[in-house]
Coordinates of C-alpha atoms in Angstrom, one line a residue:
M1 CA 12.3 -59.3 -40.3
A2 CA 9.2 -58.9 -41.4
V3 CA 7.2 -56.8 -39.0
N4 CA 3.5 -58.3 -37.3
T5 CA 1.4 -55.4 -38.1
S6 CA -1.7 -58.2 -36.8
H7 CA -3.3 -57.4 -33.5
Q8 CA -2.8 -61.4 -32.1
P9 CA -3.1 -62.5 -28.5
R10 CA 0.5 -61.7 -28.0
E11 CA 3.1 -65.1 -26.0
A12 CA 4.8 -64.3 -23.3
S13 CA 8.3 -66.0 -22.4
D14 CA 6.6 -68.6 -20.2
G15 CA 4.6 -69.8 -23.2
I16 CA 1.8 -68.0 -21.6
A17 CA -0.8 -65.9 -24.8
R18 CA -2.6 -62.9 -22.8
P19 CA -4.0 -60.3 -25.5
R20 CA -2.4 -57.1 -26.0
P21 CA -2.7 -54.5 -23.3
I22 CA -4.5 -51.2 -24.3
K23 CA -3.3 -48.2 -24.2
P24 CA -5.4 -45.5 -21.5
G25 CA -6.5 -42.5 -23.4
N26 CA -5.2 -39.0 -23.7
P27 CA -7.3 -36.2 -21.8
G28 CA -7.0 -33.9 -23.9
V29 CA -8.1 -35.9 -26.9
L30 CA -11.0 -36.6 -24.2
R31 CA -11.1 -32.7 -23.7
A32 CA -11.4 -32.4 -26.9
Q33 CA -13.8 -34.2 -28.2
E34 CA -16.3 -33.2 -25.6
E35 CA -16.5 -29.9 -27.2
N36 CA -17.4 -31.7 -30.9
G37 CA -21.7 -30.5 -30.2
A38 CA -24.2 -31.0 -27.7
S39 CA -26.0 -33.1 -29.4
K40 CA -24.3 -35.6 -30.8
A41 CA -22.7 -36.1 -27.4
N42 CA -26.9 -36.3 -26.4
S43 CA -27.8 -38.7 -29.3
G44 CA -24.4 -41.0 -28.5
L45 CA -25.2 -41.0 -24.7
S46 CA -28.6 -42.3 -25.6
K47 CA -28.0 -44.7 -28.0
F48 CA -25.4 -46.5 -25.2
V49 CA -28.2 -46.3 -22.8
E50 CA -30.0 -47.7 -24.9
L51 CA -28.1 -50.9 -25.7
T52 CA -27.3 -50.4 -22.3
T53 CA -30.6 -51.2 -20.7
S54 CA -30.9 -54.3 -24.1
G55 CA -28.8 -56.2 -22.6
M56 CA -26.1 -55.7 -25.3
S57 CA -22.1 -55.4 -23.9
S58 CA -19.1 -54.6 -25.4
G59 CA -17.4 -58.0 -24.3
R60 CA -14.9 -55.9 -22.3
S61 CA -17.3 -54.8 -19.1
T62 CA -20.0 -55.9 -17.1
P63 CA -23.3 -55.5 -18.4
I64 CA -26.2 -53.8 -16.1
P65 CA -28.9 -55.7 -15.0
P66 CA -32.1 -54.3 -15.8
D67 CA -33.5 -53.2 -12.7
A68 CA -30.4 -51.4 -12.7
P69 CA -30.5 -47.9 -11.3
P70 CA -30.8 -44.7 -14.0
S71 CA -27.7 -43.3 -12.0
A72 CA -26.0 -46.6 -12.2
V73 CA -27.7 -47.1 -16.3
F74 CA -25.9 -43.4 -17.3
I75 CA -22.4 -43.4 -15.7
S76 CA -22.0 -47.1 -17.0
S77 CA -23.3 -45.6 -20.6
A78 CA -21.0 -42.5 -20.5
R79 CA -17.6 -44.6 -19.7
K80 CA -18.5 -46.5 -22.6
Q81 CA -19.4 -43.3 -25.0
I82 CA -15.5 -41.8 -23.7
R83 CA -13.6 -45.3 -24.3
A84 CA -16.0 -45.3 -28.0
Q85 CA -14.3 -41.6 -28.6
Q86 CA -11.0 -43.3 -28.0
K87 CA -11.0 -44.7 -31.3
H88 CA -11.7 -41.9 -33.4
R89 CA -8.3 -40.2 -33.3
L90 CA -4.4 -41.2 -33.3
F91 CA -3.4 -37.2 -32.5
P92 CA -4.2 -35.6 -29.0
T93 CA -5.8 -32.1 -29.9
I94 CA -4.5 -28.7 -28.6
D95 CA -7.9 -26.2 -27.8
Y96 CA -6.8 -23.0 -29.7
A97 CA -8.8 -20.2 -28.9
A98 CA -8.7 -16.1 -28.7
R99 CA -7.0 -14.8 -25.8
V100 CA -4.0 -12.4 -24.8
S101 CA -0.6 -12.9 -23.0
H102 CA 0.2 -11.8 -19.4
F103 CA 1.8 -9.0 -20.4
D104 CA -0.5 -7.8 -23.1
P105 CA -2.4 -4.5 -21.9
K106 CA -5.9 -6.5 -21.6
S107 CA -4.9 -9.2 -20.5
E108 CA -6.7 -10.1 -17.2
Y109 CA -3.8 -11.1 -15.5
R110 CA -2.8 -10.4 -12.5
D111 CA -0.3 -12.6 -10.5
F112 CA 2.7 -11.7 -10.8
R113 CA 4.0 -13.2 -7.8
G114 CA 7.0 -15.1 -9.1
F115 CA 8.9 -11.4 -10.2
F116 CA 7.6 -10.4 -6.7
V117 CA 10.0 -13.7 -5.3
L118 CA 13.2 -12.8 -8.5
F119 CA 13.3 -9.1 -7.2
W120 CA 14.6 -11.3 -3.7
I121 CA 16.9 -13.7 -5.5
G122 CA 18.3 -11.1 -7.3
L123 CA 19.2 -8.6 -4.3
A124 CA 20.8 -11.8 -2.3
I125 CA 22.3 -12.4 -5.5
M126 CA 23.6 -8.8 -5.4
V127 CA 24.7 -9.8 -1.7
I128 CA 26.7 -12.2 -2.9
T129 CA 29.1 -10.8 -5.4
T130 CA 29.4 -7.5 -2.7
M131 CA 30.3 -10.4 -0.1
L132 CA 32.8 -12.1 -2.8
R133 CA 34.1 -8.8 -3.8
N134 CA 35.5 -7.2 -0.3
I135 CA 36.4 -10.7 1.1
K136 CA 38.9 -10.4 -2.0
D137 CA 39.8 -6.6 -1.6
T138 CA 40.2 -6.2 2.3
G139 CA 39.5 -9.6 3.2
F140 CA 35.8 -8.7 5.4
P141 CA 32.9 -10.0 3.5
F142 CA 31.2 -6.4 4.6
R143 CA 32.4 -2.7 4.8
V144 CA 31.2 -1.7 7.9
G145 CA 31.2 2.5 7.9
V146 CA 27.4 2.6 7.6
W147 CA 26.6 -0.2 10.3
A148 CA 29.0 2.6 12.4
L149 CA 26.6 5.3 12.0
L150 CA 23.4 2.9 12.4
T151 CA 24.9 2.1 16.4
E152 CA 26.5 5.6 17.3
R153 CA 24.1 7.0 20.0
I154 CA 21.8 4.5 19.6
W155 CA 20.0 4.6 23.0
Q156 CA 20.4 8.2 23.2
L157 CA 18.3 8.3 19.9
A158 CA 15.7 5.7 21.5
L159 CA 15.4 8.0 24.8
T160 CA 14.7 11.1 22.6
D161 CA 12.3 9.3 20.0
G162 CA 10.0 7.7 23.1
A163 CA 10.0 11.1 25.0
M164 CA 8.6 12.9 21.3
V165 CA 5.7 9.6 21.7
A166 CA 4.7 10.5 25.1
S167 CA 4.4 14.1 24.5
T168 CA 2.0 14.0 21.9
A169 CA -0.6 12.2 25.1
L170 CA -0.8 15.7 26.3
S171 CA -3.6 16.3 23.7
L172 CA -5.6 13.9 26.3
P173 CA -6.3 15.8 28.9
L174 CA -6.6 19.1 26.8
Q175 CA -9.5 17.2 24.4
K176 CA -10.8 16.5 28.3
V177 CA -10.5 20.6 29.8
F178 CA -12.2 21.8 26.3
R179 CA -14.7 19.1 26.4
N180 CA -15.7 19.9 30.2
S181 CA -15.3 24.3 30.1
E182 CA -18.1 26.1 30.0
G183 CA -16.7 29.3 27.9
W184 CA -13.8 30.6 26.5
L185 CA -11.4 27.1 27.0
R186 CA -14.2 25.4 24.1
W187 CA -12.7 24.2 21.5
E188 CA -14.8 26.4 18.9
R189 CA -13.3 29.7 21.4
A190 CA -9.7 28.9 22.1
G191 CA -9.6 25.1 22.5
M192 CA -8.6 25.0 18.4
P193 CA -5.7 27.9 18.9
I194 CA -4.6 26.2 21.7
Q195 CA -3.7 23.0 20.6
S196 CA -2.3 24.7 17.5
L197 CA 0.6 26.5 19.1
Y198 CA 1.1 23.7 21.2
Q199 CA 1.4 22.0 18.0
A200 CA 3.9 24.4 16.4
V201 CA 6.1 25.2 19.8
W202 CA 6.2 20.6 19.8
L203 CA 7.7 20.3 16.0
A204 CA 10.0 22.8 16.8
L205 CA 11.7 21.5 19.9
W206 CA 12.0 18.3 18.1
V207 CA 13.0 18.9 14.9
N208 CA 15.9 21.2 16.4
C209 CA 16.9 17.9 18.4
P210 CA 18.9 15.8 16.1
F211 CA 20.8 19.0 15.6
M212 CA 21.7 20.0 19.3
F213 CA 22.2 16.2 19.7
G214 CA 24.9 16.1 16.8
W215 CA 23.1 13.2 15.2
T216 CA 24.3 11.1 11.8
W217 CA 22.1 11.3 8.6
T218 CA 21.2 8.2 9.6
A219 CA 19.8 9.2 13.2
Q220 CA 18.1 12.0 11.3
V221 CA 16.4 9.9 8.6
F222 CA 14.8 8.3 11.3
F223 CA 13.5 10.9 14.1
T224 CA 13.0 13.5 11.4
L225 CA 10.6 11.2 9.4
H226 CA 9.6 9.6 12.8
T227 CA 8.6 12.7 14.6
I228 CA 6.6 14.6 11.4
T229 CA 4.0 11.1 11.8
F230 CA 3.4 11.9 14.9
L231 CA 2.4 15.5 14.3
M232 CA 0.5 14.1 12.4
K233 CA -1.9 11.6 14.4
M234 CA -1.7 13.7 17.3
H235 CA -3.0 16.9 14.8
S236 CA -5.7 14.3 13.4
Y237 CA -6.7 13.0 17.3
A238 CA -6.9 16.6 18.5
F239 CA -9.0 18.0 16.0
Y240 CA -11.4 15.0 15.5
N241 CA -11.7 15.1 18.9
G242 CA -12.5 19.2 18.9
H243 CA -14.8 19.0 16.5
L244 CA -16.4 15.6 18.5
S245 CA -16.4 18.3 21.8
T246 CA -18.2 21.0 19.4
T247 CA -20.8 18.2 17.9
E248 CA -21.8 17.0 21.9
H249 CA -22.8 20.8 22.8
R250 CA -24.8 21.5 20.0
L251 CA -26.7 17.8 20.7
S252 CA -27.3 18.6 24.3
A253 CA -28.1 22.8 24.0
L254 CA -31.1 20.9 21.1
D255 CA -33.2 19.8 24.7
N256 CA -33.8 23.7 24.9
P257 CA -34.0 23.9 21.2
E258 CA -36.0 27.9 21.8
S259 CA -31.8 29.5 22.3
A260 CA -30.5 26.4 20.7
S261 CA -28.8 26.7 17.0
T262 CA -30.2 25.0 14.0
A263 CA -27.6 25.3 11.4
A264 CA -27.7 21.4 9.5
A265 CA -25.1 18.9 10.9
V266 CA -21.5 18.6 9.6
R267 CA -19.7 15.7 9.7
Y268 CA -16.3 15.9 9.8
P269 CA -15.0 14.1 6.2
R270 CA -13.3 10.3 6.5
S271 CA -11.1 8.2 5.0
S272 CA -13.2 7.0 1.8
T273 CA -15.0 10.9 1.2
H274 CA -15.2 11.2 -2.0
L275 CA -12.9 14.2 -3.1
N276 CA -16.3 16.2 -4.8
D277 CA -17.6 15.6 -1.9
L278 CA -15.4 16.8 1.1
G279 CA -16.8 20.4 2.5
Q280 CA -20.3 19.4 2.8
S281 CA -22.8 18.3 4.7
A282 CA -23.7 14.2 4.6
K283 CA -27.3 15.0 3.9
E284 CA -29.1 18.4 2.2
K285 CA -31.9 19.1 4.4
K286 CA -35.2 18.4 2.9
A287 CA -38.4 20.0 3.3
H288 CA -40.3 19.5 6.4
K289 CA -43.5 19.8 7.3
D290 CA -42.7 21.3 10.4
E291 CA -40.5 22.4 13.3
E292 CA -40.6 19.4 15.1
E293 CA -39.3 17.0 12.2
A294 CA -36.7 19.5 11.8
L295 CA -35.5 19.7 14.8
A296 CA -35.6 15.7 15.1
E297 CA -33.5 15.1 11.5
L298 CA -31.1 17.5 14.1
R299 CA -30.6 15.2 16.3
E300 CA -30.7 12.1 14.8
D301 CA -27.8 13.8 12.0
L302 CA -25.7 15.1 15.6
A303 CA -25.9 11.8 17.3
L304 CA -24.7 9.8 14.1
E305 CA -22.4 11.8 14.5
L306 CA -21.5 11.6 18.1
T307 CA -21.5 7.4 16.9
S308 CA -18.5 5.6 15.6
P309 CA -19.2 3.9 11.6
L310 CA -19.3 0.9 13.6
G311 CA -21.8 1.3 16.6
Q312 CA -19.6 -0.2 19.1
V313 CA -17.8 3.6 21.0
T314 CA -20.0 7.5 21.2
Y315 CA -17.9 10.2 22.1
P316 CA -17.0 10.8 24.4
Q317 CA -16.4 7.0 25.8
N318 CA -13.3 7.3 23.5
L319 CA -11.2 9.4 25.9
T320 CA -9.6 7.5 27.3
W321 CA -5.8 6.2 28.0
S322 CA -6.0 3.2 26.6
N323 CA -8.0 4.0 23.4
Y324 CA -5.0 6.5 23.3
G325 CA -2.4 4.9 23.4
D326 CA -4.1 1.7 21.2
Y327 CA -4.4 4.5 18.7
I328 CA -0.6 5.7 19.0
L329 CA 0.1 2.2 17.8
C330 CA -2.4 1.4 15.1
P331 CA -1.2 2.4 11.7
T332 CA -2.8 4.5 10.7
L333 CA -3.1 8.3 10.5
C334 CA -6.4 9.2 10.8
Y335 CA -8.2 9.2 14.2
E336 CA -11.1 7.7 14.3
L337 CA -13.9 6.2 17.6
E338 CA -13.1 2.6 16.1
Y339 CA -11.7 0.7 13.9
P340 CA -12.2 -2.6 11.8
R341 CA -10.6 -5.4 13.8
T342 CA -8.8 -9.5 12.8
E343 CA -10.0 -11.8 15.5
S344 CA -6.4 -12.9 17.1
L345 CA -3.0 -11.8 16.7
R346 CA -0.8 -14.1 14.9
P347 CA 2.3 -15.0 15.9
L348 CA 4.6 -16.6 12.9
E349 CA 3.2 -14.0 10.7
L350 CA 4.5 -11.0 13.1
F351 CA 8.1 -13.0 13.6
W352 CA 8.4 -13.6 9.3
K353 CA 6.8 -9.4 9.4
T354 CA 9.5 -8.2 11.8
L355 CA 12.5 -10.7 10.3
A356 CA 11.9 -9.3 7.5
I357 CA 12.0 -5.8 8.5
F358 CA 15.8 -6.3 9.6
G359 CA 16.2 -8.0 5.9
C360 CA 15.5 -4.5 4.1
I361 CA 17.8 -3.1 7.0
F362 CA 20.3 -4.8 5.9
L363 CA 20.2 -4.9 2.1
L364 CA 19.5 -1.3 2.3
T365 CA 22.7 -0.7 4.2
I366 CA 24.6 -2.8 1.3
T367 CA 23.1 -0.8 -1.6
S368 CA 24.2 2.3 0.7
E369 CA 27.5 0.6 2.2
E370 CA 28.8 -0.4 -1.7
F371 CA 26.9 1.6 -4.4
I372 CA 25.9 5.5 -2.9
V373 CA 28.5 6.6 -0.5
P374 CA 31.9 5.9 -2.4
V375 CA 30.2 7.7 -5.5
L376 CA 28.9 10.9 -3.7
H377 CA 32.1 10.7 -1.6
D378 CA 34.9 10.4 -5.1
A379 CA 31.7 12.7 -7.0
S380 CA 32.6 15.3 -3.9
L381 CA 36.5 15.0 -3.6
Q382 CA 36.8 15.8 -7.6
L383 CA 34.5 19.1 -7.3
N384 CA 36.8 20.6 -4.4
D385 CA 40.0 20.4 -7.4
I386 CA 38.4 21.7 -11.0
S387 CA 36.9 25.4 -10.5
S388 CA 34.5 25.6 -14.2
T389 CA 30.9 25.1 -14.7
S390 CA 31.1 22.3 -17.8
E391 CA 33.6 20.0 -15.4
T392 CA 31.5 20.1 -12.6
L393 CA 28.2 19.5 -15.2
L394 CA 29.9 16.6 -16.0
I395 CA 30.5 15.2 -12.9
L396 CA 27.7 16.0 -10.9
S397 CA 25.6 14.1 -14.7
E398 CA 28.0 11.4 -14.2
T399 CA 27.2 11.1 -10.9
I400 CA 23.8 10.7 -11.2
S401 CA 23.8 8.1 -13.9
L402 CA 25.7 5.8 -11.0
L403 CA 23.4 6.8 -8.7
L404 CA 20.3 5.5 -11.2
F405 CA 20.1 2.4 -10.4
P406 CA 21.4 2.1 -6.1
F407 CA 18.6 4.0 -6.1
M408 CA 15.8 2.4 -7.8
V409 CA 16.8 -0.1 -5.1
T410 CA 16.4 2.2 -2.4
F411 CA 13.2 3.4 -3.1
L412 CA 11.4 0.0 -3.6
L413 CA 13.4 -1.0 -0.1
V414 CA 12.1 1.5 1.8
F415 CA 8.9 0.9 0.0
L416 CA 8.3 -2.9 0.9
V417 CA 10.1 -1.8 4.5
V418 CA 7.3 0.6 5.3
F419 CA 4.2 0.2 3.9
E420 CA 4.5 -3.9 3.6
Y421 CA 6.8 -5.0 6.8
V422 CA 6.1 -2.7 9.2
L423 CA 2.9 -0.9 9.2
G424 CA 1.8 -4.4 8.7
A425 CA 3.4 -5.0 11.7
F426 CA 2.1 -2.5 13.5
A427 CA -1.2 -4.2 12.1
E428 CA -0.7 -7.5 12.8
M429 CA 0.3 -6.6 17.3
T430 CA -3.3 -5.0 17.3
C431 CA -5.5 -6.7 15.1
F432 CA -5.7 -3.5 12.8
A433 CA -8.3 -5.3 10.0
D434 CA -7.8 -2.4 7.2
R435 CA -3.9 -3.7 5.7
H436 CA -4.7 -1.2 2.5
F437 CA -2.1 0.8 3.0
Y438 CA -0.5 1.4 -1.2
S439 CA -2.2 0.7 -4.2
D440 CA -0.4 -0.5 -7.6
W441 CA 1.0 3.0 -7.9
W442 CA 4.3 1.0 -10.0
N443 CA 0.9 1.6 -13.0
S444 CA 1.2 4.9 -12.0
C445 CA -0.2 7.5 -15.6
D446 CA 0.7 10.8 -13.9
W447 CA 1.9 12.2 -9.8
L448 CA -1.2 12.8 -8.8
E449 CA -2.2 9.3 -8.9
F450 CA 1.5 8.1 -7.6
S451 CA 0.3 10.6 -4.9
R452 CA -3.0 8.8 -4.4
E453 CA -1.4 5.2 -4.0
W454 CA 1.6 5.1 -3.3
N455 CA 1.7 6.3 0.8
I456 CA -2.5 5.8 1.0
P457 CA -1.5 6.7 4.6
V458 CA -0.7 10.3 4.1
H459 CA -3.0 10.8 1.1
N460 CA -5.9 9.9 3.9
F461 CA -4.6 12.4 6.3
L462 CA -4.1 15.1 3.1
R463 CA -7.6 15.1 1.4
R464 CA -9.4 14.7 5.0
H465 CA -7.1 17.4 7.6
V466 CA -6.2 19.7 4.0
Y467 CA -7.8 19.6 1.4
G468 CA -11.6 18.7 3.5
A469 CA -10.7 21.5 5.9
S470 CA -10.1 23.7 3.6
R471 CA -12.8 23.1 1.5
P472 CA -15.6 24.8 2.7
Y473 CA -13.8 28.1 2.2
M474 CA -12.5 28.0 -1.3
S475 CA -12.2 26.9 -4.0
R476 CA -11.4 23.0 -5.0
N477 CA -8.5 23.8 -7.1
M478 CA -7.1 26.4 -4.5
S479 CA -7.2 23.2 -2.1
T480 CA -5.9 21.7 -4.2
L481 CA -2.6 23.9 -4.0
I482 CA -2.7 24.7 -0.2
T483 CA -2.4 20.1 -0.3
F484 CA 0.5 20.6 -2.5
L485 CA 2.0 23.2 -0.7
L486 CA 1.6 21.9 2.6
S487 CA 3.1 18.7 1.5
A488 CA 5.9 20.3 -0.8
V489 CA 7.2 22.1 2.3
G490 CA 7.2 19.0 4.7
H491 CA 9.2 17.3 2.0
E492 CA 12.0 20.1 2.1
L493 CA 11.9 20.1 5.6
V494 CA 13.2 16.3 6.0
M495 CA 16.0 17.2 3.5
G496 CA 17.2 19.9 4.9
C497 CA 16.9 18.6 8.4
I498 CA 18.9 15.0 7.2
T499 CA 21.4 17.3 4.6
K500 CA 21.4 20.5 6.8
K501 CA 20.9 22.9 3.5
L502 CA 17.5 24.7 2.8
R503 CA 18.2 24.5 -1.1
G504 CA 14.9 24.6 -2.1
Y505 CA 15.2 21.2 -4.8
G506 CA 12.9 19.4 -2.7
F507 CA 9.8 21.9 -2.4
L508 CA 10.7 23.2 -6.8
A509 CA 10.0 19.3 -7.6
Q510 CA 6.9 18.7 -5.3
M511 CA 5.6 21.8 -7.0
S512 CA 6.3 20.9 -10.3
Q513 CA 4.1 17.8 -10.6
L514 CA 0.8 21.0 -11.0
P515 CA 1.6 22.1 -14.3
I516 CA 3.4 18.3 -15.7
V517 CA -0.4 16.8 -14.3
A518 CA -1.8 19.7 -16.2
L519 CA 0.3 19.1 -19.4
Q520 CA -0.4 15.0 -19.3
R521 CA -3.9 15.6 -19.0
T522 CA -4.8 17.3 -22.1
K523 CA -5.6 16.1 -25.7
W524 CA -2.5 15.2 -26.9
V525 CA -1.4 13.1 -24.1
K526 CA -4.1 12.1 -22.1
G527 CA -5.5 8.4 -22.4
K528 CA -1.5 7.5 -23.6
E529 CA -1.7 5.5 -20.2
L530 CA 1.9 3.3 -21.5
F531 CA 3.8 6.0 -22.8
M532 CA 2.9 8.2 -19.4
N533 CA 3.7 5.3 -17.1
I534 CA 6.7 5.5 -19.2
C535 CA 7.7 8.9 -18.4
F536 CA 7.0 8.4 -14.7
W537 CA 9.4 5.7 -13.9
I538 CA 11.8 7.7 -15.8
S539 CA 11.6 10.3 -13.9
M540 CA 11.1 9.0 -10.3
I541 CA 14.3 6.5 -11.2
L542 CA 16.4 9.9 -12.2
G543 CA 14.7 12.2 -9.6
L544 CA 15.4 10.4 -7.0
S545 CA 19.5 10.3 -7.7
M546 CA 19.4 13.8 -8.7
M547 CA 17.9 14.9 -5.7
C548 CA 20.6 13.4 -3.6
A549 CA 23.8 14.7 -5.7
L550 CA 22.0 18.0 -5.9
Y551 CA 21.8 18.0 -2.0
V552 CA 24.9 16.4 -1.2
L553 CA 27.3 18.2 -3.9
V554 CA 25.8 21.4 -4.3

């Protein structure tokens, strides 16, 4: 049967002849043909404009009247040009260009939200399979061992934690006493030692509470970390306001410049202060023509130090109970006279973050109950029955290998629940606008970079109150060593309170980061970012499970 290839009108079943329908143009064809060259497009458009204005038409559209405005003429010409270009190609073109893939190191693509969704879907699959396995084995969807630990003496824990937080408020009346004193109780005299002694006694008292009350390890984890958090908040509040009281006394003393000190004003380091600028005055003294100009500049520097960066609060207007209560709730460890705020509270955002907190706690409990506690329990029973060193090392190695993936999941969940949801919820409640609690620590190439980016509030505290406080009196390397030493002691204190063992594993692991960083910055390793990121993740995952196995089993 012959195929009719003519372009004559088709005759429908009703006997009426109709023209063949025109297929609409492919957008890819149009886009490719538009990029053939600006000169062709311009010349073609000009020709169509001439045809249109001359009264000629293709027969498929209404001609443009001679007195039509230029805008209508050019729009009609552009449409006719595009329709004419459709006849040039039979197949759509594909745009090729010099581009890299999304995972290429040179790629500028940064949106990987789909993997975040995949992470949660994977955890949901883990929970569902765990529930089905438990129903098959025990008839119940969950085990209740860790759940019982979480709820044991929960009211006693809540009341003790509230008393601990409330006891930090003694710093406010102490600051008022130091400010109003004209003698030995000033901050720069006896005020600083009194505050330091109170903080030492405060820490010793509250750290011993879990041991006195015989709390479970879950309660010890929460209370110890919360205690250290409020120790840092109290220290920042007291020492920054003490510095401001000294600054205020200096400014008042300049009303009688003959007997007042004319030393340069000392700027307290802020969160955004660069490491190289810590320990130095904010402004180097310039050559002045006379003494009055020097005094005016000194008064200005001291007054600026007493005023918040946003210019709304000046010391001592901040020494109020409402200001202290607001600081306690703000998700920051560094006290400032004033913080940037959002316009209003978003109740729905607060609801979702609160819901995510309980969801993460649920997942942490499942992970611990199903994949961590049984492994440690079995390893403990095996170690009690053997005495040879080789078998002990073999059991420890097997235990560490079995804990690698569970601790990686636990670490990621702890990071999310603390830095994304808990801090985010408190930021929403207080309308705290600066929510940069972490950076892209997952791309870290060494431990110094990781310490700066994975916990920005603690990093800002250590840089401001440890590194910055020691910088005027010692070298940069020694200040860095002191900062790492204090951080290592804090990690060891946390592990000791949780496991009730002082082994020094956490201290040694923390201090070993310094020689590792020095090695990574040599010419043989420096610049190999992919290799160093692989080493970072291996040491992170291996270190977490190794610390747990050593503290619990050894």
